[in-house]
PDB file of C-alpha atoms in Angstrom:
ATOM      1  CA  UNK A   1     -11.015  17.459  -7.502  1.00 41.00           C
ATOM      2  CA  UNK A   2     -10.834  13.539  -9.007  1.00 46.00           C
ATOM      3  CA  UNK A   3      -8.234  15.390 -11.448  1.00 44.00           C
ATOM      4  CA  UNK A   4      -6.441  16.492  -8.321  1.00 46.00           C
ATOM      5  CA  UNK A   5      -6.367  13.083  -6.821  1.00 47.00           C
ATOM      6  CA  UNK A   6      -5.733  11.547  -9.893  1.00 48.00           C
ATOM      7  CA  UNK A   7      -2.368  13.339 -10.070  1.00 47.00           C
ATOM      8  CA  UNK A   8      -1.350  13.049  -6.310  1.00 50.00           C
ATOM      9  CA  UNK A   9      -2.018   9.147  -6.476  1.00 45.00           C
ATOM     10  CA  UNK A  10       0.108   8.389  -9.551  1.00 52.00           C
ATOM     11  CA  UNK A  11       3.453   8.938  -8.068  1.00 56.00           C
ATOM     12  CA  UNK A  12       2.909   5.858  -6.250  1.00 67.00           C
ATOM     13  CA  UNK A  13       1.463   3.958  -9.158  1.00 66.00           C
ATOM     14  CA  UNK A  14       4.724   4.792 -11.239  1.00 71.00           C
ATOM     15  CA  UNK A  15       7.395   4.735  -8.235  1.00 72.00           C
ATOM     16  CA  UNK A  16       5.970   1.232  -6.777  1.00 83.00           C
ATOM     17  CA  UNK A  17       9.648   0.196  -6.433  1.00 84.00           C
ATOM     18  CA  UNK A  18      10.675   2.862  -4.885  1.00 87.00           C
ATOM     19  CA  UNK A  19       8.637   1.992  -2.072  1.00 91.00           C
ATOM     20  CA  UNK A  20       9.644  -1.772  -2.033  1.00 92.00           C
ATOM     21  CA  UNK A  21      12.090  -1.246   1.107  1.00 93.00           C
ATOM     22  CA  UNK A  22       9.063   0.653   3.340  1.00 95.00           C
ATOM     23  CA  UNK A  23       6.998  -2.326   2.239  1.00 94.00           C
ATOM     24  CA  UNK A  24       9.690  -4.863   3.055  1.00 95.00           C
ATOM     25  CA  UNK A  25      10.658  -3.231   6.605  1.00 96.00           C
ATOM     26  CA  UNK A  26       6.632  -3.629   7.393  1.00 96.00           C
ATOM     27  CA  UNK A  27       6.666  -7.023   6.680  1.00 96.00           C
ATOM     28  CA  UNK A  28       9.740  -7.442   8.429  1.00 96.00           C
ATOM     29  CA  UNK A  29       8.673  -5.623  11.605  1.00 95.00           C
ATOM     30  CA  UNK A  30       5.045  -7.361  11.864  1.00 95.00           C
ATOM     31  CA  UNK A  31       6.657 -11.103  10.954  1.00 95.00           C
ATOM     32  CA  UNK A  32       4.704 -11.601   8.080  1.00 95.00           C
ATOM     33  CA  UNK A  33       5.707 -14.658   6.394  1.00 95.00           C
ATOM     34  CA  UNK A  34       6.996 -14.127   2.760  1.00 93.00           C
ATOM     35  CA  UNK A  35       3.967 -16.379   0.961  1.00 91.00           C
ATOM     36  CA  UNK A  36       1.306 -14.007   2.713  1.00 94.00           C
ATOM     37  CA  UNK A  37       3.000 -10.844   2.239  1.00 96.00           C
ATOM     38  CA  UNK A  38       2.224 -11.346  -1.076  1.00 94.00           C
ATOM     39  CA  UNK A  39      -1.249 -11.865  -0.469  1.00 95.00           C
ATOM     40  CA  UNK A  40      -1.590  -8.995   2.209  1.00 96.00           C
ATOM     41  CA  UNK A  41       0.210  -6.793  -0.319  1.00 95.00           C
ATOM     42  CA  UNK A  42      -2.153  -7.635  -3.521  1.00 95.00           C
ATOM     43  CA  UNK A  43      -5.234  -6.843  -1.199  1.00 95.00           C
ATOM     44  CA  UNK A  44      -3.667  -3.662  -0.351  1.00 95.00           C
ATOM     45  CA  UNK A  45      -3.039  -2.726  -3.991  1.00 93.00           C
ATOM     46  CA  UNK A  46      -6.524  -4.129  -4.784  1.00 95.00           C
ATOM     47  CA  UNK A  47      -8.190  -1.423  -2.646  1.00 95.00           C
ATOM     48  CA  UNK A  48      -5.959   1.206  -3.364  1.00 93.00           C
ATOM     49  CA  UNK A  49      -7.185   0.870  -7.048  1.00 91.00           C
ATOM     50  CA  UNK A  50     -10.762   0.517  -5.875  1.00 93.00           C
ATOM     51  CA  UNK A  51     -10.338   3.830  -3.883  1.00 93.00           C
ATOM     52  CA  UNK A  52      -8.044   5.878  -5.128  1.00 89.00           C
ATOM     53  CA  UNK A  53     -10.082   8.861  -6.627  1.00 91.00           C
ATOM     54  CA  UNK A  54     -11.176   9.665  -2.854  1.00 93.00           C
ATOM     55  CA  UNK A  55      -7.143   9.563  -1.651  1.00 90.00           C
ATOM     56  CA  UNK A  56      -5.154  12.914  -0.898  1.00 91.00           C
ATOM     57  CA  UNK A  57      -2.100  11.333  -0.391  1.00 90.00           C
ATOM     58  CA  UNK A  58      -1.513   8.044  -1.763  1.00 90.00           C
ATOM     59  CA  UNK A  59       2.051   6.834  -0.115  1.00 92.00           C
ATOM     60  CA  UNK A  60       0.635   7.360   3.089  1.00 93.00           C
ATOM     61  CA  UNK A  61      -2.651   5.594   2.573  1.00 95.00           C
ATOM     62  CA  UNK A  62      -0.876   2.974   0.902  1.00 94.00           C
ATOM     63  CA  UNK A  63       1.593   2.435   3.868  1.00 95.00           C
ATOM     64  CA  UNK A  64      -1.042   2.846   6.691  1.00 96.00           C
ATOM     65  CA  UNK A  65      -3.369   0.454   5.330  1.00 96.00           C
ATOM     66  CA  UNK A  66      -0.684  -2.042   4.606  1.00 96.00           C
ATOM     67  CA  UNK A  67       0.438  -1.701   8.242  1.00 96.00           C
ATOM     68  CA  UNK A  68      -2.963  -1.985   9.977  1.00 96.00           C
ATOM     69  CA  UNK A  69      -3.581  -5.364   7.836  1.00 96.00           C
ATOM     70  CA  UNK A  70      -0.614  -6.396   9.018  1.00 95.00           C
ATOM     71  CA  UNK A  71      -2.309  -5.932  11.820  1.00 95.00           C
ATOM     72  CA  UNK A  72      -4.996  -7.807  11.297  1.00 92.00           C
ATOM     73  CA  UNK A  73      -2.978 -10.384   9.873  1.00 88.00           C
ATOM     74  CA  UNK A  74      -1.883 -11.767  13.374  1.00 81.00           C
TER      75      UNK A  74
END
């Protein structure tokens, strides 16, 4: 199964820019200021390399958890 994962997570790792305009509208839409998006952004990544093996489906993990620490940001 970690070979599954493996190859459902790297999409994301490889099309990271893809994805900058969903990552820019949630920033946008929660207010985050630019200097902590940053910040809330690099955590994100952070744990998405931490967990990754356990994640079916990467993009979406990636945006929900950027979303609720936006959340948690305010």
């Amino acid at each position: 199964m970690a070979i599954l994962d493996h190859h459902q997570t790297q999409p994301v790792e490889e099309n990271l820019e893809d994805l900058q305009p969903r990552i820019q509208h949630v920033f946008s839409r929660f207010l985050i200021p630019p200097q902590e998006a940053e910040d809330v952004l690099h955590q994100t990544l952070l744990t998405y390399l931490y967990k990754r093996a356990t994640i079916l489906d990467a993009e979406r993990w990636l945006m929900g958890t950027l979303r609720n620490r936006c959340l948690l940001y305010w």
